[in-house]
Tab-separated table of C-alpha atoms and ligand atoms in Angstrom:
chain	number	residue	atom	x	y	z
K	86	MET	CA	-12.772	-0.288	-27.789
K	87	ASP	CA	-13.072	-3.409	-25.675
K	88	ASN	CA	-16.483	-4.427	-24.377
K	89	ARG	CA	-15.348	-7.390	-22.304
K	90	PRO	CA	-16.121	-7.181	-18.562
K	91	ILE	CA	-13.710	-5.972	-15.907
K	92	GLY	CA	-13.104	-8.526	-13.137
K	93	PHE	CA	-13.384	-7.532	-9.476
K	94	LEU	CA	-12.675	-9.733	-6.496
K	95	ASP	CA	-13.146	-9.294	-2.786
K	96	SER	CA	-13.127	-11.353	0.376
K	97	GLY	CA	-16.881	-10.741	0.693
K	98	VAL	CA	-19.200	-7.821	0.021
K	99	GLY	CA	-16.943	-4.892	0.998
K	100	GLY	CA	-15.617	-4.670	-2.567
K	101	LEU	CA	-19.044	-3.409	-3.561
K	102	THR	CA	-17.870	0.004	-2.333
K	103	VAL	CA	-15.484	-0.137	-5.323
K	104	VAL	CA	-18.151	-1.454	-7.701
K	105	ARG	CA	-20.528	1.349	-6.727
K	106	GLU	CA	-17.834	3.781	-7.848
K	107	VAL	CA	-17.555	1.933	-11.172
K	108	PHE	CA	-21.283	2.431	-11.754
K	109	LYS	CA	-20.742	6.120	-10.985
K	110	GLN	CA	-17.447	6.881	-12.738
K	111	LEU	CA	-17.495	4.281	-15.538
K	112	PRO	CA	-21.145	3.544	-16.398
K	113	ASN	CA	-20.265	2.046	-19.794
K	114	GLU	CA	-18.215	-0.743	-18.233
K	115	THR	CA	-19.482	-4.239	-17.455
K	116	VAL	CA	-18.713	-5.638	-13.996
K	117	LEU	CA	-17.890	-9.268	-13.221
K	118	PHE	CA	-17.563	-9.555	-9.447
K	119	ILE	CA	-16.767	-12.436	-7.125
K	120	GLY	CA	-16.957	-12.143	-3.325
K	121	ASP	CA	-15.766	-14.936	-1.069
K	122	SER	CA	-18.211	-14.398	1.810
K	123	ALA	CA	-18.013	-18.101	2.751
K	124	ARG	CA	-14.410	-17.542	3.899
K	125	ALA	CA	-14.590	-13.858	4.907
K	126	PRO	CA	-13.164	-12.030	6.687
K	127	TYR	CA	-9.671	-12.332	5.211
K	128	GLY	CA	-8.307	-9.681	7.597
K	129	PRO	CA	-7.301	-12.043	10.426
K	130	ARG	CA	-6.056	-14.909	8.173
K	131	PRO	CA	-2.434	-15.883	7.498
K	132	LYS	CA	-0.934	-14.297	4.399
K	133	SER	CA	-0.251	-17.659	2.710
K	134	GLN	CA	-3.916	-18.573	2.947
K	135	ILE	CA	-5.060	-15.214	1.570
K	136	ILE	CA	-2.750	-15.744	-1.414
K	137	GLU	CA	-4.222	-19.214	-1.997
K	138	PHE	CA	-7.841	-18.001	-1.785
K	139	THR	CA	-7.187	-14.930	-3.928
K	140	LYS	CA	-5.608	-17.065	-6.669
K	141	GLN	CA	-8.727	-19.248	-6.717
K	142	LEU	CA	-10.939	-16.194	-7.190
K	143	VAL	CA	-8.656	-14.891	-9.932
K	144	ASN	CA	-8.825	-18.206	-11.806
K	145	PHE	CA	-12.600	-18.133	-11.642
K	146	LEU	CA	-12.676	-14.640	-13.180
K	147	LEU	CA	-10.061	-15.461	-15.827
K	148	LYS	CA	-12.221	-18.303	-17.164
K	149	GLN	CA	-14.782	-15.673	-18.148
K	150	ASP	CA	-12.614	-13.550	-20.443
K	151	ILE	CA	-12.114	-10.344	-18.463
K	152	LYS	CA	-10.078	-7.502	-19.957
K	153	MET	CA	-8.658	-6.222	-16.674
K	154	LEU	CA	-8.589	-7.292	-13.052
K	155	VAL	CA	-9.160	-5.191	-9.935
K	156	ILE	CA	-8.305	-6.607	-6.530
K	157	ALA	CA	-11.116	-4.725	-4.768
K	158	CYS	CA	-9.927	-5.667	-1.277
K	159	ASN	CA	-7.110	-4.083	0.684
K	160	THR	CA	-6.218	-7.294	2.489
K	161	ALA	CA	-5.980	-9.349	-0.721
K	162	THR	CA	-4.036	-6.524	-2.400
K	163	ALA	CA	-1.558	-6.386	0.480
K	164	ALA	CA	-1.038	-10.154	0.438
K	165	ALA	CA	-1.265	-11.133	-3.222
K	166	LEU	CA	-0.956	-8.257	-5.720
K	167	ASP	CA	2.793	-8.604	-6.328
K	168	ILE	CA	2.494	-12.318	-7.058
K	169	LEU	CA	-0.534	-11.849	-9.300
K	170	LYS	CA	1.175	-9.146	-11.346
K	171	GLU	CA	4.004	-11.538	-12.132
K	172	GLU	CA	1.686	-14.348	-13.143
K	173	LEU	CA	-1.088	-12.664	-15.128
K	174	MET	CA	-1.159	-11.625	-18.775
K	175	ILE	CA	-3.868	-8.965	-18.322
K	176	PRO	CA	-3.457	-5.641	-16.472
K	177	VAL	CA	-4.160	-6.017	-12.746
K	178	ILE	CA	-4.532	-3.272	-10.177
K	179	GLY	CA	-5.075	-3.215	-6.434
K	180	VAL	CA	-6.486	-0.586	-4.107
K	181	ILE	CA	-3.289	0.368	-2.265
K	182	LEU	CA	-1.300	2.352	-4.863
K	183	PRO	CA	-4.234	4.561	-5.934
K	184	GLY	CA	-5.017	5.407	-2.299
K	185	SER	CA	-1.346	6.131	-1.639
K	186	ARG	CA	-1.048	8.453	-4.621
K	187	ALA	CA	-4.143	10.387	-3.594
K	188	ALA	CA	-2.808	10.757	-0.054
K	189	ILE	CA	0.543	12.110	-1.297
K	190	LYS	CA	-1.367	14.600	-3.419
K	191	ALA	CA	-3.535	15.687	-0.485
K	192	THR	CA	-0.988	16.018	2.328
K	193	GLN	CA	0.380	19.453	3.074
K	194	ASN	CA	2.398	18.674	6.186
K	195	GLY	CA	3.946	15.414	4.921
K	196	HIS	CA	2.336	13.187	7.552
K	197	ILE	CA	-0.186	10.546	6.427
K	198	SER	CA	-1.964	7.952	8.560
K	199	VAL	CA	-3.458	4.668	7.321
K	200	ILE	CA	-6.073	2.428	8.907
K	201	GLY	CA	-6.982	-1.108	7.807
K	202	THR	CA	-7.213	-4.758	8.812
K	203	ALA	CA	-4.370	-6.449	10.701
K	204	VAL	CA	-2.962	-8.085	7.555
K	205	THR	CA	-3.039	-4.831	5.580
K	206	ILE	CA	-1.344	-2.847	8.327
K	207	GLU	CA	1.235	-5.530	9.149
K	208	SER	CA	2.164	-5.780	5.451
K	209	HIS	CA	3.325	-2.107	5.566
K	210	ARG	CA	2.332	-1.908	1.893
K	211	TYR	CA	0.844	1.588	2.190
K	212	THR	CA	3.983	2.895	3.879
K	213	GLN	CA	6.185	1.284	1.225
K	214	ALA	CA	4.065	2.655	-1.605
K	215	ILE	CA	4.104	6.192	-0.179
K	216	GLN	CA	7.764	6.273	0.806
K	217	ALA	CA	8.855	4.774	-2.537
K	218	LYS	CA	7.579	8.002	-4.077
K	219	ASP	CA	8.620	10.365	-1.284
K	220	SER	CA	10.832	9.042	1.501
K	221	GLN	CA	10.356	12.297	3.437
K	222	ILE	CA	6.706	11.540	4.145
K	223	LEU	CA	5.958	10.164	7.596
K	224	VAL	CA	3.367	7.370	7.641
K	225	SER	CA	1.562	6.194	10.789
K	226	GLU	CA	-0.250	2.861	10.559
K	227	LEU	CA	-3.079	1.639	12.763
K	228	ALA	CA	-5.027	-1.623	12.569
K	229	CYS	CA	-8.733	-1.242	13.352
K	230	PRO	CA	-9.923	-4.842	13.683
K	231	ARG	CA	-13.269	-3.810	15.154
K	232	PHE	CA	-14.375	-1.656	12.219
K	233	ALA	CA	-15.327	-4.279	9.613
K	234	PRO	CA	-17.400	-6.297	12.118
K	235	LEU	CA	-19.044	-3.039	13.181
K	236	VAL	CA	-20.157	-2.284	9.619
K	237	GLU	CA	-21.320	-5.877	9.154
K	238	SER	CA	-23.409	-5.678	12.310
K	239	GLY	CA	-25.450	-3.044	10.481
K	240	GLY	CA	-25.167	-0.719	13.468
K	241	TYR	CA	-22.686	1.621	11.866
K	242	HIS	CA	-24.802	4.774	12.366
K	243	THR	CA	-25.376	4.274	16.087
K	244	PRO	CA	-23.859	5.982	19.152
K	245	VAL	CA	-22.124	2.666	19.928
K	246	ALA	CA	-20.411	2.896	16.551
K	247	LYS	CA	-19.192	6.383	17.358
K	248	LYS	CA	-17.776	5.140	20.653
K	249	ILE	CA	-15.934	2.232	19.007
K	250	VAL	CA	-14.541	4.492	16.286
K	251	ALA	CA	-13.410	7.125	18.792
K	252	GLU	CA	-11.733	4.501	20.986
K	253	SER	CA	-9.999	2.777	18.080
K	254	LEU	CA	-8.712	6.032	16.574
K	255	ARG	CA	-7.436	7.414	19.875
K	256	PRO	CA	-3.762	6.677	18.968
K	257	LEU	CA	-4.160	9.105	16.028
K	258	LYS	CA	-4.996	11.911	18.419
K	259	PHE	CA	-1.290	12.001	19.289
K	260	THR	CA	0.012	11.969	15.722
K	261	LYS	CA	-0.037	15.018	13.491
K	262	GLN	CA	-1.297	13.620	10.182
K	263	ASP	CA	-3.402	15.847	7.935
K	264	VAL	CA	-4.517	12.927	5.730
K	265	LEU	CA	-6.065	9.589	6.724
K	266	ILE	CA	-6.337	6.710	4.238
K	267	LEU	CA	-9.375	4.464	4.665
K	268	GLY	CA	-7.408	1.300	3.856
K	269	CYS	CA	-10.269	-1.178	4.012
K	270	THR	CA	-13.291	-1.591	1.746
K	271	HIS	CA	-15.719	-1.326	4.674
K	272	TYR	CA	-14.507	1.987	6.043
K	273	PRO	CA	-16.295	4.320	3.597
K	274	LEU	CA	-19.477	3.311	5.443
K	275	LEU	CA	-17.951	4.779	8.606
K	276	ARG	CA	-16.716	7.858	6.785
K	277	SER	CA	-18.908	10.477	8.463
K	278	ILE	CA	-18.244	9.076	11.933
K	279	ILE	CA	-14.497	8.920	11.259
K	280	GLN	CA	-14.547	12.512	9.961
K	281	ASN	CA	-16.486	13.575	13.014
K	282	VAL	CA	-14.043	11.887	15.395
K	283	MET	CA	-10.920	13.127	13.578
K	284	GLY	CA	-12.128	16.662	12.929
K	285	ASP	CA	-12.554	18.706	9.764
K	286	ASN	CA	-8.851	19.419	9.297
K	287	ILE	CA	-8.172	15.816	8.274
K	288	THR	CA	-8.642	14.792	4.639
K	289	LEU	CA	-10.035	11.261	4.330
K	290	ILE	CA	-8.962	9.181	1.321
K	291	ASP	CA	-11.326	6.517	0.020
K	292	SER	CA	-9.112	3.952	-1.720
K	293	GLY	CA	-12.065	2.632	-3.736
K	294	ILE	CA	-12.879	6.000	-5.302
K	295	GLU	CA	-9.217	6.530	-6.185
K	296	THR	CA	-8.881	3.017	-7.621
K	297	VAL	CA	-11.757	3.534	-10.030
K	298	ALA	CA	-10.315	6.897	-11.103
K	299	GLU	CA	-7.057	5.086	-11.951
K	300	LEU	CA	-8.931	2.273	-13.660
K	301	SER	CA	-10.477	4.932	-15.869
K	302	VAL	CA	-7.020	6.264	-16.807
K	303	LEU	CA	-5.723	2.768	-17.552
K	304	LEU	CA	-8.687	1.895	-19.756
K	305	ASP	CA	-7.923	4.937	-21.872
K	306	TYR	CA	-4.182	4.335	-21.846
K	307	PHE	CA	-4.634	0.777	-23.141
K	308	ASN	CA	-7.457	1.822	-25.488
K	309	MET	CA	-9.714	-0.617	-23.681
K	310	SER	CA	-12.729	1.460	-22.680
K	311	ALA	CA	-16.165	0.016	-23.467
K	312	SER	CA	-18.398	1.682	-26.023
K	313	GLN	CA	-21.428	3.614	-24.935
K	314	SER	CA	-24.170	1.694	-26.659
K	315	THR	CA	-23.591	-1.923	-25.607
K	316	PRO	CA	-26.096	-3.377	-23.140
K	317	LYS	CA	-24.442	-4.002	-19.788
K	318	ASP	CA	-24.730	-7.470	-18.331
K	319	HIS	CA	-23.160	-7.181	-14.885
K	320	ARG	CA	-22.680	-10.479	-13.103
K	321	PHE	CA	-22.076	-11.063	-9.403
K	322	TYR	CA	-20.926	-14.298	-7.803
K	323	THR	CA	-20.780	-15.195	-4.136
K	324	THR	CA	-19.441	-18.252	-2.327
K	325	ALA	CA	-22.130	-17.783	0.370
K	326	SER	CA	-25.833	-16.893	0.310
K	327	VAL	CA	-27.197	-15.318	-2.898
K	328	LYS	CA	-30.115	-13.911	-0.925
K	329	LEU	CA	-27.968	-12.103	1.670
K	330	PHE	CA	-25.538	-10.910	-0.988
K	331	GLY	CA	-28.449	-9.588	-3.051
K	332	GLU	CA	-30.015	-7.730	-0.142
K	333	ILE	CA	-26.786	-5.917	0.680
K	334	ALA	CA	-25.788	-5.301	-2.951
K	335	MET	CA	-29.152	-3.978	-4.120
K	336	ASP	CA	-29.476	-1.727	-1.088
K	337	TRP	CA	-25.921	-0.404	-1.328
K	338	MET	CA	-25.912	0.148	-5.085
K	339	ASN	CA	-29.533	1.236	-5.297
K	340	GLN	CA	-30.445	-1.405	-7.896
K	341	LYS	CA	-33.818	-3.097	-8.325
K	342	SER	CA	-32.360	-6.325	-9.633
K	343	LEU	CA	-28.928	-7.832	-10.134
K	344	SER	CA	-27.690	-11.077	-11.653
K	345	ILE	CA	-26.221	-13.011	-8.708
K	346	GLU	CA	-25.137	-16.641	-8.662
K	347	HIS	CA	-23.730	-18.959	-6.050
K	348	VAL	CA	-20.301	-20.581	-6.578
K	349	GLU	CA	-19.270	-23.659	-4.624
K	350	LEU	CA	-15.819	-23.438	-3.058
K	351	LYS	CA	-14.998	-26.805	-4.604
K	352	ASP	CA	-15.638	-25.320	-8.069
K	353	LEU	CA	-13.131	-22.520	-7.600
X	468	I24	N1	-22.284	-4.973	5.464
X	468	I24	C1	-21.313	-5.788	5.102
X	468	I24	N2	-21.306	-7.118	5.304
X	468	I24	C2	-22.364	-7.692	5.881
X	468	I24	C3	-23.336	-5.543	6.042
X	468	I24	C4	-23.442	-6.905	6.272
X	468	I24	N3	-24.629	-7.170	6.865
X	468	I24	C5	-25.260	-5.970	7.009
X	468	I24	N4	-24.493	-4.988	6.508
X	468	I24	N5	-22.400	-9.014	6.093
X	468	I24	O1	-20.211	-5.271	4.488
X	468	I24	C6	-21.284	-9.856	5.838
X	468	I24	C7	-21.643	-11.311	5.902
X	468	I24	N6	-22.592	-11.732	4.870
X	468	I24	C8	-22.364	-11.119	3.555
X	468	I24	C9	-23.317	-11.660	2.496
X	468	I24	O2	-23.271	-13.055	2.424
X	468	I24	C10	-23.462	-13.706	3.668
X	468	I24	C11	-22.558	-13.192	4.751
X	468	I24	C12	-20.210	-3.915	4.068
X	468	I24	C13	-20.902	-3.764	2.756
X	468	I24	C14	-20.420	-2.612	2.010
X	468	I24	C15	-21.124	-2.463	0.685
X	468	I24	C16	-24.791	-3.570	6.512
X	468	I24	C17	-25.125	-3.011	5.145
X	468	I24	C18	-26.308	-3.338	4.496
X	468	I24	C19	-26.617	-2.800	3.236
X	468	I24	C20	-25.734	-1.940	2.621
X	468	I24	C21	-24.536	-1.617	3.239
X	468	I24	C22	-24.239	-2.169	4.498
X	468	I24	F1	-27.162	-4.175	5.079
X	468	I24	F2	-23.120	-1.885	5.115
X	469	DGL	N1	-12.306	-6.463	2.118
X	469	DGL	C1	-11.395	-6.420	3.246
X	469	DGL	C2	-10.396	-5.270	3.083
X	469	DGL	O1	-10.579	-4.366	2.317
X	469	DGL	C3	-12.103	-6.263	4.558
X	469	DGL	C4	-12.857	-7.467	5.020
X	469	DGL	C5	-11.973	-8.656	5.339
X	469	DGL	O2	-11.206	-8.626	6.318
X	469	DGL	O3	-12.075	-9.619	4.588
X	469	DGL	O4	-9.391	-5.267	3.736
C-alpha cells in the first residue's frame, strides 16, 4: 500500500482527459496535477524548450512527494520522456507506449495511423514504439495542428468542426489503416467526429485511457496501490488562470468543487 499522490503534468488542460480516466479506473488514487497553460500550447515549440519546461513541472511535482509520475501530454512525452526516465528515481510513464501497445493489439491488417501535434509526429516516437515490437507493422503519421485549437475554441461539436476534421484527415483516406491512434490529449473530445469521418471500420485508440490502464498494472506490480478508505485530497495547479482552469476542469470531470491553485512561472 502507498497512499501518496500520483503526479500528472501537461502543457495545459488537455491532460485532464487522462485524469478523468484516473477518477474512473483508479478511484482510490490521489491526483496531483500541474498544467502549464501560461506557456501552452507546447505542440509548436522547439523540442529543447519543451524539455526545459517539462523538467520544471517535474521538479514542482517531485517537491510534493509523489509515488509515480505520468507525463499526461503526448508532446511532452515525445520530447522529454527518455531524459526523465534516466534522471528520476520514481517510476515515470508517458502516453505514447500505452497507446502503441493498444494499437498493436487492435490492428488486424498491420497498418496503424497516428495523429498528433507537429512535435509529436515529427519525433516519430509512435512509429518507433510500434516497430520496436513488430517491424512488420506499417505506421502512417499525420500532424493535425488545427485540432487542439479547435477543441479550445469550444466549437468542437459544430459543423465547422466536422469540416476541419474531414479536411485534416483527408490524407488518411488514401491509406489502409484499420487503427487510428489519437496521439494528443485533446483529440478524445473530437472522437465522435473523427469516427464519423473515418468510418466504423476504423478502431480509435485513446492514449489516455490506455495509459491509465497501464498505470493500474504498474501500481499493482510495484505494490503501490492506494488503500480504499483514505480520504482523497486531489490537488490541481495551473500556471495561468485558476478560474478558467476550474471552469474547464469541473465541467469536464463533472465535479462540484476542486482544489486548484495558481503557480507563478518564476516559482517553478
Ligand atoms: N478546452 C481546452 N482548452 C481550453 C477548452 C478550452 N476552452 C474551452 N474549452 N482553453 O482543452 C485553453 C486555454 N485556457 C486553459 C485554462 O487556463 C487558461 C487558458 C481541452 C480540455 C480537455 C479536458 C472547451 C471545453 C470546456 C469544458 C470541458 C471540455 C472542453 F469548456 F473541451
Ligand atoms: N497536451 C498536448 C498533447 O497531448 C496538446 C496541447 C499542446 O500542444 O500543448 O500533445
